[in-house]
mmCIF file of C-alpha atoms in Angstrom:
data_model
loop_
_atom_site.group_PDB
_atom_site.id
_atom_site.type_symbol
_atom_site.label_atom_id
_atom_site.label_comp_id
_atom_site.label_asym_id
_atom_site.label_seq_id
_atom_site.Cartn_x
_atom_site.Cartn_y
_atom_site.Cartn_z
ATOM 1 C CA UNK A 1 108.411 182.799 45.661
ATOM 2 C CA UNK A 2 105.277 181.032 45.814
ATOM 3 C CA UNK A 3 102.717 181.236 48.417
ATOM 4 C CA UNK A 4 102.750 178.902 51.170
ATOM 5 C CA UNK A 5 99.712 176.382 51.323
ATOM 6 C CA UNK A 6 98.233 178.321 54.331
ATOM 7 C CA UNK A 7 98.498 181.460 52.452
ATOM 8 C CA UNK A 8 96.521 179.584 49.500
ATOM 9 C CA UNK A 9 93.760 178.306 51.657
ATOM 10 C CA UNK A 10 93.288 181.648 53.625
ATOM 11 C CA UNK A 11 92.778 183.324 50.893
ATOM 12 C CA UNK A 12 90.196 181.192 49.606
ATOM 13 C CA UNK A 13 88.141 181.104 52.713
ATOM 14 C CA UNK A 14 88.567 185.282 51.790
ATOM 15 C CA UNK A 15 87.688 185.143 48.663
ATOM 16 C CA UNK A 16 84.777 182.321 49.846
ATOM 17 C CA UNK A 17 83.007 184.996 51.988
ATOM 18 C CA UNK A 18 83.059 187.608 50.069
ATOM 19 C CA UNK A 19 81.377 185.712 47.364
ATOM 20 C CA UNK A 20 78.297 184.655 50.212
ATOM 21 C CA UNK A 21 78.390 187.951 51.894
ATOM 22 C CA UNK A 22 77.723 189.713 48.373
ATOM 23 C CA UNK A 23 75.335 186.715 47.134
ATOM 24 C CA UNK A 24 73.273 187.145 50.329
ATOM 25 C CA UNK A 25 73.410 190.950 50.302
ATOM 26 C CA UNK A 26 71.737 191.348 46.680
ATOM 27 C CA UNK A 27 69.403 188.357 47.295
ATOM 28 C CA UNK A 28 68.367 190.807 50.658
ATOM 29 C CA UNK A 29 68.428 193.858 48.216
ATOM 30 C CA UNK A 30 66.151 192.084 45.581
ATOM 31 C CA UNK A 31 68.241 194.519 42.968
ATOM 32 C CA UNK A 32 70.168 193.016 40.267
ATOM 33 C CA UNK A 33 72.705 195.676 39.885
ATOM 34 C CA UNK A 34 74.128 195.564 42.665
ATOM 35 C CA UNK A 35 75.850 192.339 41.594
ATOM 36 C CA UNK A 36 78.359 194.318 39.212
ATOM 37 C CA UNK A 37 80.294 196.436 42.229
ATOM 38 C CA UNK A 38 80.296 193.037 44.450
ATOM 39 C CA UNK A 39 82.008 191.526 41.593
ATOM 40 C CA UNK A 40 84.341 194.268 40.698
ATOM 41 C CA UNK A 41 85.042 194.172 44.606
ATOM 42 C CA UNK A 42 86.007 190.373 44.431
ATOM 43 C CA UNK A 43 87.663 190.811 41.970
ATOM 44 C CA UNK A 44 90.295 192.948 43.237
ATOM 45 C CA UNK A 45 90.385 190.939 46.070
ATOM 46 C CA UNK A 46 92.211 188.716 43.370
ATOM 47 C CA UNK A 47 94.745 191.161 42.944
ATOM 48 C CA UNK A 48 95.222 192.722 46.796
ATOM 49 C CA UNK A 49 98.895 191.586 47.509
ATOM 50 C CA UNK A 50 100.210 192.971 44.062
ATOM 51 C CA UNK A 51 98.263 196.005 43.901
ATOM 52 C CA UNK A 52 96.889 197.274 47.592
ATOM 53 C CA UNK A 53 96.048 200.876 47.371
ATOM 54 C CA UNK A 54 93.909 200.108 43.673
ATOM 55 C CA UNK A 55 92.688 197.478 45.171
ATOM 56 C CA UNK A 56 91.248 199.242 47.666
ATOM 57 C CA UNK A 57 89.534 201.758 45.802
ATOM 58 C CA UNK A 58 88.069 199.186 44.086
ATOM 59 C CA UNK A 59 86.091 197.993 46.790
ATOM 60 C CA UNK A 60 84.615 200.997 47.681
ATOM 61 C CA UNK A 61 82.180 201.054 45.461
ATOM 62 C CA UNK A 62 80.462 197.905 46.730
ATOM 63 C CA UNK A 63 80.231 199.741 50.225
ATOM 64 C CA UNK A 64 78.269 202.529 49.183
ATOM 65 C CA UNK A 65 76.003 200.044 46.743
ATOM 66 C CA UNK A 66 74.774 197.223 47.496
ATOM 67 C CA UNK A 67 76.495 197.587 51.075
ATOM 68 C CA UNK A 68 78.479 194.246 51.090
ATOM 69 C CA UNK A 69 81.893 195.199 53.933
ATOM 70 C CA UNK A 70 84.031 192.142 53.076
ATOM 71 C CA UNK A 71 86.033 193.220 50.195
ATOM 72 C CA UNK A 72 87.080 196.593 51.669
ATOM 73 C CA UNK A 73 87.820 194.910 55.584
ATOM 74 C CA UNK A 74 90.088 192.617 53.469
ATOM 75 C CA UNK A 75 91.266 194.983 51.229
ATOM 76 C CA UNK A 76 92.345 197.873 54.439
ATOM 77 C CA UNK A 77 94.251 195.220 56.057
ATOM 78 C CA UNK A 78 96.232 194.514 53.001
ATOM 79 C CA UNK A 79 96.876 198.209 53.064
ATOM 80 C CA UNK A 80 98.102 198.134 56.386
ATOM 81 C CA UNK A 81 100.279 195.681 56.464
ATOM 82 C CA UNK A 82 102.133 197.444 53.681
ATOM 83 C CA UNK A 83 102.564 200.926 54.543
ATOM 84 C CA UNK A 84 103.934 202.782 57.320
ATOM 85 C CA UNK A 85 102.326 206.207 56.320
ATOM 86 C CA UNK A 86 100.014 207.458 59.079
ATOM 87 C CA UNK A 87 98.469 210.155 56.214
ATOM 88 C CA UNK A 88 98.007 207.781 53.751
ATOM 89 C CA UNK A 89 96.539 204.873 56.563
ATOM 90 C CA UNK A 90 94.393 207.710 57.759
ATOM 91 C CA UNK A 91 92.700 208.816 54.310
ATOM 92 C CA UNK A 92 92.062 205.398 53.836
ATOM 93 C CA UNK A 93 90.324 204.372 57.226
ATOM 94 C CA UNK A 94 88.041 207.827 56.534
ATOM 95 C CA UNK A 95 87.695 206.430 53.277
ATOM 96 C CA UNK A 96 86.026 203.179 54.552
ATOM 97 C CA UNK A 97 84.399 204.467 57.332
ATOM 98 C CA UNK A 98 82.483 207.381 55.328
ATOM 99 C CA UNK A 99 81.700 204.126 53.131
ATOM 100 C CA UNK A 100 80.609 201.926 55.719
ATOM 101 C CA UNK A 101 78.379 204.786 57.478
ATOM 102 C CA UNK A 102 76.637 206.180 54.032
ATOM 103 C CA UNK A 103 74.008 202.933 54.198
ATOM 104 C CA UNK A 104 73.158 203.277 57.374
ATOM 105 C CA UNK A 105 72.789 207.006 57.676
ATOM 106 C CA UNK A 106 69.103 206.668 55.052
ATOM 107 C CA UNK A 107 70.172 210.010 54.165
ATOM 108 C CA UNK A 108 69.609 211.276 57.663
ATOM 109 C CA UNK A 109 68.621 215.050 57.627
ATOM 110 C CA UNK A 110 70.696 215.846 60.900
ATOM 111 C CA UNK A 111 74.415 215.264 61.385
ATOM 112 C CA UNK A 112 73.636 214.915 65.196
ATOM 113 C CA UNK A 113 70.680 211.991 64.015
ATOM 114 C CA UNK A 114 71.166 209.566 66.796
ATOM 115 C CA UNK A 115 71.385 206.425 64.508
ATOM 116 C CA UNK A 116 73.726 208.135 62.532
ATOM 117 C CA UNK A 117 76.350 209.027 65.180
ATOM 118 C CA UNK A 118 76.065 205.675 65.958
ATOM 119 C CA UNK A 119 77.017 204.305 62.819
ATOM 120 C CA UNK A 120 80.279 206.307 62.701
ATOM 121 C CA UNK A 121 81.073 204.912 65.693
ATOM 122 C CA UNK A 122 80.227 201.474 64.651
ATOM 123 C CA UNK A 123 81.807 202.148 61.171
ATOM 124 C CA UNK A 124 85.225 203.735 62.992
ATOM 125 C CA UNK A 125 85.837 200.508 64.138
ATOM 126 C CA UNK A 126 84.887 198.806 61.925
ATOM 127 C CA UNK A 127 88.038 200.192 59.813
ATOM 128 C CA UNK A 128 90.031 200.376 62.846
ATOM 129 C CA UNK A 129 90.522 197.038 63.341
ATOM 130 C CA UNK A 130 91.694 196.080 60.073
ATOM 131 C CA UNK A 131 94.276 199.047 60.325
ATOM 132 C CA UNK A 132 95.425 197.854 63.756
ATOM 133 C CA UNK A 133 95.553 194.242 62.817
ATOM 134 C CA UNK A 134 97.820 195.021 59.704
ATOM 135 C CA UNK A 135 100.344 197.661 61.285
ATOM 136 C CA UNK A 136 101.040 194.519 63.954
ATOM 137 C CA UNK A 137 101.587 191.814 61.421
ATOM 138 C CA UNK A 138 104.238 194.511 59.818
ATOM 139 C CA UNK A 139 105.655 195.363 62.781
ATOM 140 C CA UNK A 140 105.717 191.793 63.278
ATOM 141 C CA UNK A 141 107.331 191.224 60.030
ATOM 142 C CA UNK A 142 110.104 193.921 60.564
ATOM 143 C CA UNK A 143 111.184 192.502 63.594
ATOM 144 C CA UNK A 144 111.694 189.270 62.606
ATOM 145 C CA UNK A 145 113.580 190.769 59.680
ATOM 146 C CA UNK A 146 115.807 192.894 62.131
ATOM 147 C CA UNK A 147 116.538 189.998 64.745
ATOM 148 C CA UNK A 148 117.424 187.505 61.770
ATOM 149 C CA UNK A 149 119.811 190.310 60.996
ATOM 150 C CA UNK A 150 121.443 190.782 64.898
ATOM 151 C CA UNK A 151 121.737 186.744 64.726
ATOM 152 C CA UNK A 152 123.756 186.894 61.209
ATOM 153 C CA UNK A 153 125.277 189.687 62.630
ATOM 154 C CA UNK A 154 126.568 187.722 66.320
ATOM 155 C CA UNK A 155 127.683 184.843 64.103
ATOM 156 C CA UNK A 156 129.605 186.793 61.634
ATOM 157 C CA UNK A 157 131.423 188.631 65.385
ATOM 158 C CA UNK A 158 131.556 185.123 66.087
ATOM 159 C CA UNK A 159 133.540 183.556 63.714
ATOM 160 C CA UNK A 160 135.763 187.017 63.026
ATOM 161 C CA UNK A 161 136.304 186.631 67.216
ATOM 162 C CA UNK A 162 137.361 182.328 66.219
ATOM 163 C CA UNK A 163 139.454 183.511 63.325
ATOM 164 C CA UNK A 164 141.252 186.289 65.175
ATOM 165 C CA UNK A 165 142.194 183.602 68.236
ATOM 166 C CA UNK A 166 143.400 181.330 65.457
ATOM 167 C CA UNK A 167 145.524 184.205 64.191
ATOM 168 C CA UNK A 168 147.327 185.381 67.251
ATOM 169 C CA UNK A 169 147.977 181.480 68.351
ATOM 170 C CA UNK A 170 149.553 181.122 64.734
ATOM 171 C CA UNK A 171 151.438 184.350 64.817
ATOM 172 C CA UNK A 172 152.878 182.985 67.978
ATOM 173 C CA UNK A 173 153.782 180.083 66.693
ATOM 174 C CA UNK A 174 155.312 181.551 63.810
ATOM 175 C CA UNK A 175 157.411 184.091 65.805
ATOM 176 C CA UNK A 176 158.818 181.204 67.996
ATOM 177 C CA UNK A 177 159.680 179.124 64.762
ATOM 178 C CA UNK A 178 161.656 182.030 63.482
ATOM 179 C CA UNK A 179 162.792 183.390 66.467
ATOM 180 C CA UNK A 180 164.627 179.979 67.837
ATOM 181 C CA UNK A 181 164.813 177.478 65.093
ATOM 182 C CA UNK A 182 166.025 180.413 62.240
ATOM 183 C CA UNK A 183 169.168 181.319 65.112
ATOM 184 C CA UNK A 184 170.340 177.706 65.802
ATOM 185 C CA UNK A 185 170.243 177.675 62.547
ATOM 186 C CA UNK A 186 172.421 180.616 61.650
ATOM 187 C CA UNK A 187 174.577 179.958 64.045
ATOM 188 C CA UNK A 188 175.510 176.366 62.142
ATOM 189 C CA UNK A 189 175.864 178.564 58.690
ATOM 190 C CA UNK A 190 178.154 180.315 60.491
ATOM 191 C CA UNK A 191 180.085 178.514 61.995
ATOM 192 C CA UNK A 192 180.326 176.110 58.716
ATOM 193 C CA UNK A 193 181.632 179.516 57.007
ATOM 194 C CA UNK A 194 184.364 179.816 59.517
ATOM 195 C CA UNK A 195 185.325 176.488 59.226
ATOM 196 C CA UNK A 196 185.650 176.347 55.616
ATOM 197 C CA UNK A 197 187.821 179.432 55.868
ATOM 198 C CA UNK A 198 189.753 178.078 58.348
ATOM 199 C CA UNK A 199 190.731 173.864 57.778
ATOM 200 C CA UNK A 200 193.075 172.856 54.934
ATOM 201 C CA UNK A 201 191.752 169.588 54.636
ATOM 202 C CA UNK A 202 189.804 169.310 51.431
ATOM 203 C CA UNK A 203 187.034 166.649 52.683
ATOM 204 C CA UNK A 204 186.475 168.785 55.770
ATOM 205 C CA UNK A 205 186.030 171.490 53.795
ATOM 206 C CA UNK A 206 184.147 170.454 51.279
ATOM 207 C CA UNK A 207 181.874 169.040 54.270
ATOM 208 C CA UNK A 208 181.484 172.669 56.102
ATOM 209 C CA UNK A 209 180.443 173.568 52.082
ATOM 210 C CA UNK A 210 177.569 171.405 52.285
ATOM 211 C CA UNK A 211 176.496 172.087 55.502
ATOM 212 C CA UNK A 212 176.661 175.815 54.971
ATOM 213 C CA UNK A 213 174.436 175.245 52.246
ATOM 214 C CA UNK A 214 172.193 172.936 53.979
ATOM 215 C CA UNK A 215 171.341 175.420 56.416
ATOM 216 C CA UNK A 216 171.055 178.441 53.806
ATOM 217 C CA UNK A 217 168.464 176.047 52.260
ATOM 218 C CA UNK A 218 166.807 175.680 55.574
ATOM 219 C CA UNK A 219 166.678 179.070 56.161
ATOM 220 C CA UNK A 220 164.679 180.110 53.023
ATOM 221 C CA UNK A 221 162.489 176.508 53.514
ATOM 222 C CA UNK A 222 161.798 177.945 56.929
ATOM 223 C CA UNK A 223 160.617 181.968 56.226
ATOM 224 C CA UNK A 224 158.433 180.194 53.355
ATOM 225 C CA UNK A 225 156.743 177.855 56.005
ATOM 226 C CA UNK A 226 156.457 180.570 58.369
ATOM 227 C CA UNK A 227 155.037 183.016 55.953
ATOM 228 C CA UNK A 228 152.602 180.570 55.073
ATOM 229 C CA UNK A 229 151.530 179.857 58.757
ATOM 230 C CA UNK A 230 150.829 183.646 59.683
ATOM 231 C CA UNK A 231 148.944 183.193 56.090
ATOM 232 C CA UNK A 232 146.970 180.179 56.473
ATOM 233 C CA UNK A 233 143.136 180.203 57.692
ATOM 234 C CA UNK A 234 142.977 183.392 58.854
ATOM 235 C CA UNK A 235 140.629 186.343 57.010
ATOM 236 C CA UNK A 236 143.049 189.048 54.820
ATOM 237 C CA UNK A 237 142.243 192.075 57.601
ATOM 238 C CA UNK A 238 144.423 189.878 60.142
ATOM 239 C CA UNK A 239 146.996 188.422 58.510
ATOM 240 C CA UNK A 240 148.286 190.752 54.975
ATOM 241 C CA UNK A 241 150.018 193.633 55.734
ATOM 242 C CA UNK A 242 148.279 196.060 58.060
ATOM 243 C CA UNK A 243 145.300 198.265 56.246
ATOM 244 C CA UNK A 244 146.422 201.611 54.795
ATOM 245 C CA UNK A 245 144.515 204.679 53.955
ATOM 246 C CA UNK A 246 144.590 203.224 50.265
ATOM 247 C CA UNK A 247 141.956 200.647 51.027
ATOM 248 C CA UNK A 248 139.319 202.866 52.159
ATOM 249 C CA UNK A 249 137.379 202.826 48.843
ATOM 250 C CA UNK A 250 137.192 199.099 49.572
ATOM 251 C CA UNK A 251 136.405 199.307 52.851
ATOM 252 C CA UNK A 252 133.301 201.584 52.547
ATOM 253 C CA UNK A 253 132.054 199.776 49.557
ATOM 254 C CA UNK A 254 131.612 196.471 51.172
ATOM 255 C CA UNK A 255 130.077 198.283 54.141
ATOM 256 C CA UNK A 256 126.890 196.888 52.898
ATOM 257 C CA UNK A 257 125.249 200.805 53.852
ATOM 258 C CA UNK A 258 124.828 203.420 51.418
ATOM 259 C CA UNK A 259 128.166 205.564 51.891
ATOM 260 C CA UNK A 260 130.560 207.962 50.725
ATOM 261 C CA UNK A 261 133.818 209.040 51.110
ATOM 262 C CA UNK A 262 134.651 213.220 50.961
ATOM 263 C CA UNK A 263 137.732 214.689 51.023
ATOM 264 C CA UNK A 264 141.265 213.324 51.393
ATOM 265 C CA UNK A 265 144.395 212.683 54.163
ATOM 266 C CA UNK A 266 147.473 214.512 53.668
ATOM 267 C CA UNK A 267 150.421 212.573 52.094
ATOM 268 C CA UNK A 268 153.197 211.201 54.528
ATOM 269 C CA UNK A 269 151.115 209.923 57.353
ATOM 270 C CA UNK A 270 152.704 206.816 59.297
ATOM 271 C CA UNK A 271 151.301 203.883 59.449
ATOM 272 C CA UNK A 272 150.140 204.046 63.436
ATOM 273 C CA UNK A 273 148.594 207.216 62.337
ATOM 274 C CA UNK A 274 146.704 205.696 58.658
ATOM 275 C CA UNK A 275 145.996 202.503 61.136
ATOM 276 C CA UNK A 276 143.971 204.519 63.399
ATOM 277 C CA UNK A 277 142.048 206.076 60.936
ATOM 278 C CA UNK A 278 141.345 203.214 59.025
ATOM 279 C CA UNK A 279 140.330 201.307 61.942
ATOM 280 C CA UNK A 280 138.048 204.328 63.561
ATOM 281 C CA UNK A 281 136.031 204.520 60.030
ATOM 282 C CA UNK A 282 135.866 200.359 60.168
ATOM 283 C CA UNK A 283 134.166 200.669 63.537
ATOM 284 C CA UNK A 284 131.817 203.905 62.440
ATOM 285 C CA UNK A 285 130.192 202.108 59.707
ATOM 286 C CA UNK A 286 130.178 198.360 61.372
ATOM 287 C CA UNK A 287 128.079 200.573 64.310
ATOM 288 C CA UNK A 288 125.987 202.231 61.370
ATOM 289 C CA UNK A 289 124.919 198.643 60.059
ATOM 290 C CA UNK A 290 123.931 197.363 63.495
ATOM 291 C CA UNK A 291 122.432 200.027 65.257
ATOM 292 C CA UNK A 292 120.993 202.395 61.958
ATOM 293 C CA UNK A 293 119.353 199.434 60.070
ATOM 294 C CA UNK A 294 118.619 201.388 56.674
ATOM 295 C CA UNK A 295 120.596 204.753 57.483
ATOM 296 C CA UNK A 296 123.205 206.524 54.942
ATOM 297 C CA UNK A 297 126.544 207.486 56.081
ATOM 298 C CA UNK A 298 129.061 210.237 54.777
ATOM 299 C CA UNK A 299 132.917 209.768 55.941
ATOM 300 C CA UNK A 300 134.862 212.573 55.984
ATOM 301 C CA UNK A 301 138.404 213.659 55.822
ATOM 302 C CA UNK A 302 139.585 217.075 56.416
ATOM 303 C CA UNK A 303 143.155 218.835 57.385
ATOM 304 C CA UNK A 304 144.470 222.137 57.949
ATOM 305 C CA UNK A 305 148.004 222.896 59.563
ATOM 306 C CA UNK A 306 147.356 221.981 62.832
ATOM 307 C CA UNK A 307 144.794 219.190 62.817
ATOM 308 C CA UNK A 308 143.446 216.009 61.015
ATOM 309 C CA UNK A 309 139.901 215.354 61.037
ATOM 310 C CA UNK A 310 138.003 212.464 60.088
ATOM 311 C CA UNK A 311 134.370 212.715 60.771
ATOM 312 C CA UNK A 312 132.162 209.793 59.979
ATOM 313 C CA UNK A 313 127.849 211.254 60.202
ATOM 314 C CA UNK A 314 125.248 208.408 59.433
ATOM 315 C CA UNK A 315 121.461 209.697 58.984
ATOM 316 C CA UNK A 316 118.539 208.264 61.437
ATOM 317 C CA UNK A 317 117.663 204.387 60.791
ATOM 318 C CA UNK A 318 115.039 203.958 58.503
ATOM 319 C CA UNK A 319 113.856 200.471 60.241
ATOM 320 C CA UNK A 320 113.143 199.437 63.292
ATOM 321 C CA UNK A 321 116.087 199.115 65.515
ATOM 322 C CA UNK A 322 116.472 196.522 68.509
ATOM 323 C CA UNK A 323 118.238 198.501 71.496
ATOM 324 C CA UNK A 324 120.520 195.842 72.286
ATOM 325 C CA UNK A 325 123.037 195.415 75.336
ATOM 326 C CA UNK A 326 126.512 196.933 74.249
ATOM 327 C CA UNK A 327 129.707 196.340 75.694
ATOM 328 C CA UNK A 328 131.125 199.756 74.063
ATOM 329 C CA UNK A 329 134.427 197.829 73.455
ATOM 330 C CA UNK A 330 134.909 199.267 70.044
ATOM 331 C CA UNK A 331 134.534 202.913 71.155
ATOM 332 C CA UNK A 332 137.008 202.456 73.753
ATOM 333 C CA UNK A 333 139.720 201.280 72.123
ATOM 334 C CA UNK A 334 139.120 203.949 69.386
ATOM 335 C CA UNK A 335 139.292 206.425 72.346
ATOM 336 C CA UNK A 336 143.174 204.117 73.402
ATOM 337 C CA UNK A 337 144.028 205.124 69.829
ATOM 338 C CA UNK A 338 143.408 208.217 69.906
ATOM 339 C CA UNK A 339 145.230 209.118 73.001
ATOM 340 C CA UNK A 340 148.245 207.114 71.896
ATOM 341 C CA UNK A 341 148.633 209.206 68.712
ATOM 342 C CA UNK A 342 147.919 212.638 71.350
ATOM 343 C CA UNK A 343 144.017 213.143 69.503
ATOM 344 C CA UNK A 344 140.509 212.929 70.477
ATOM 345 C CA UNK A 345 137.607 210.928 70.005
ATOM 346 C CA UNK A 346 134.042 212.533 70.077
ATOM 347 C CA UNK A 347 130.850 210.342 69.700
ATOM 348 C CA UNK A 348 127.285 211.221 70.086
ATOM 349 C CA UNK A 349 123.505 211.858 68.744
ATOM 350 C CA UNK A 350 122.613 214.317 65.943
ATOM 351 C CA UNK A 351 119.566 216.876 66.213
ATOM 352 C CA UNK A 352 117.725 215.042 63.291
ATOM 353 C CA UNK A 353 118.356 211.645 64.744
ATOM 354 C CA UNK A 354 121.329 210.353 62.596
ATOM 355 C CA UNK A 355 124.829 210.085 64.986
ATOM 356 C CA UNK A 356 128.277 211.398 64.563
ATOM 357 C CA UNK A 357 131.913 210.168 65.498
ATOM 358 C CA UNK A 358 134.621 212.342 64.870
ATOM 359 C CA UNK A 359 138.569 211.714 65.222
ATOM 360 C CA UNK A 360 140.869 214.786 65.469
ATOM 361 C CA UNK A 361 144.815 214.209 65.272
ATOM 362 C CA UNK A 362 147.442 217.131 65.502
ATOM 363 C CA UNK A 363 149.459 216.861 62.850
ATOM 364 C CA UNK A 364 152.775 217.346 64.542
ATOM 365 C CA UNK A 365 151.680 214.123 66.988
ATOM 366 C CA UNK A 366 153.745 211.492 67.312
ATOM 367 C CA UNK A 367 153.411 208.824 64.283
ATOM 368 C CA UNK A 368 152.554 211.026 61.826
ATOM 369 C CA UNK A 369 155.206 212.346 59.595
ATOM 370 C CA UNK A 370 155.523 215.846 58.496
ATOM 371 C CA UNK A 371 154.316 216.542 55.179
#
């Protein structure tokens, strides 16, 4: 992507003033040589946004000799706004400040000279602000990364919350269509049936043949058309048959987070039972993408005679994380399925900052088979 136009012209005005400042500062210095560090230093200024840290470093030397400040301001902020390190932010600020303070110390024979202490206090700053200025334009940055994400997020709830309305209303309607038209119906095919079995009259029964047939024919015509109504519009999670413990893989790999699945369910679980677990890891990692922007999650599945156990651990977020207002819907009806199936839910924070849900089912519970 190329830079925007501002972008261009800013850093030309950059670029602009260091070229005076270190024009003026060996015209004041009256020493030719200092014009090969300034130029080294502007130079890298050329090459800031692709290569910070080197970049830096090259500027240094035009602190210390001829003593042009430009280059290395510009080049610390680029710094900044890159890296989160604290260590790394802090070698470099010392780096800059010893820099900044060498010139004006004259090679003072006291630490405790009072110019001098005043020059680290000047030249503190002076890198401060740079360092300040840059860790707000990332943070800056990284929210307006993270709130793009909670508005792609609220429209994606959006339209799953449109499509799941349009579901039920279709279900409906596809329940009454086979519930009331598929009986009236049946009830003609049957009574066409009897009638054939029943008349001697050829025409009459060649005419309870046909209509018998008629509404066999309707009958198919009609379980297609509903079949295709429960189908139509609606995404794949509401509408195919309900998600078994065979589409986990898929699940977790289009969890857009970094996750893994360990260990496995025992064979012969019923459906209620491979629904709830299904649905409980669905929730985990949809919770893991929107509050743990950047964190890694492990699901796993355990079992012993008594109990089931599906435990579902993400690590702490790695970006910044909006703490937004939460209706705790999904947790509660994980806790509803729980109960109905005689388990437990557990939810809560991990010592290193990451978060845990766990799900524990007896085995023996109601909806799950015996194995």
């Amino acid at each position: 992507m190329s830079p925007r136009p501002s972008n261009r012209f800013v850093g030309a005005v950059v670029l602009a003033v260091a070229v005076a400042e270190g024009v003026l500062t060996t015209v004041a210095e009256e020493d030719p040589h200092g014009i090969v560090p300034i130029a080294i230093a502007v130079l890298a200024l050329l090459v800031r946004e692709r290569w910070p840290l080197p970049a830096f470093l090259a500027t240094l030397p035009a602190v210390l000799f001829p003593g042009t400040i430009v280059p290395v301001i510009v080049a610390l902020y680029v710094v900044s706004s890159r890296y989160r390190d604290s260590w790394l932010l802090t070698g470099c600020g010392l780096l800059a400040s010893a820099g900044l303070v060498f010139p004006m110390s004259e090679f003072a024979p006291s630490i405790w000279d009072f110019h001098t202490l005043l020059g680290v206090i000047y030249s503190t700053m002076t890198a401060l602000a740079p360092i300040l200025l840059g860790q707000f334009l990332l943070s800056q940055r990284e929210l307006a990364l993270r709130l793009e994400e909670v508005k792609e997020a609220r429209e994606h709830e959006r339209r799953l919350d449109a499509e799941a309305i349009l579901a039920r209303e279709r279900n409906q309607l596809a329940r009454e269509m086979h519930d009331v038209v598929s009986h009236q119906v049946s009830l003609i095919a049957v009574q066409a049936s009897a009638l054939m079995v029943s008349t001697t009259d050829p025409d009459a029964k060649q005419a309870a043949g046909n209509v018998r047939q008629l509404s066999v024919n309707t009958l198919d015509e009609l379980r297609h058309m509903v079949n295709l109504l429960r189908a139509s519009g609606t995404p794949a999670t509401e509408l195919t048959p309900q998600p078994t413990l065979t589409d986990l893989e898929r699940l977790i790999g289009n969890s857009a987070i970094d996750a893994q699945l360990v260990g496995t369910a025992p064979e012969g679980l019923e459906p209620p039972a491979q629904r709830a677990i299904y649905r409980t890891i669905q929730e985990a990692l949809t919770n893991v993408r929107k509050h743990a922007p950047g964190a890694s999650a492990t699901v796993e599945i355990s079992h012993d005679d008594t109990d089931l156990t599906v435990t579902v651990t993400n690590t702490r977020p790695t970006r910044p994380n909006l703490a937004l207002p939460s209706a705790q819907h999904g947790l509660v009806g994980l806790h509803e399925r729980a109960a109905l199936l005689g388990g437990k839910l557990h939810t809560g924070p991990m010592p290193d900052g990451g978060f845990q849900l766990r799900l524990r089912l007896p085995i023996t519970a109601a909806g799950i088979a015996h194995r």
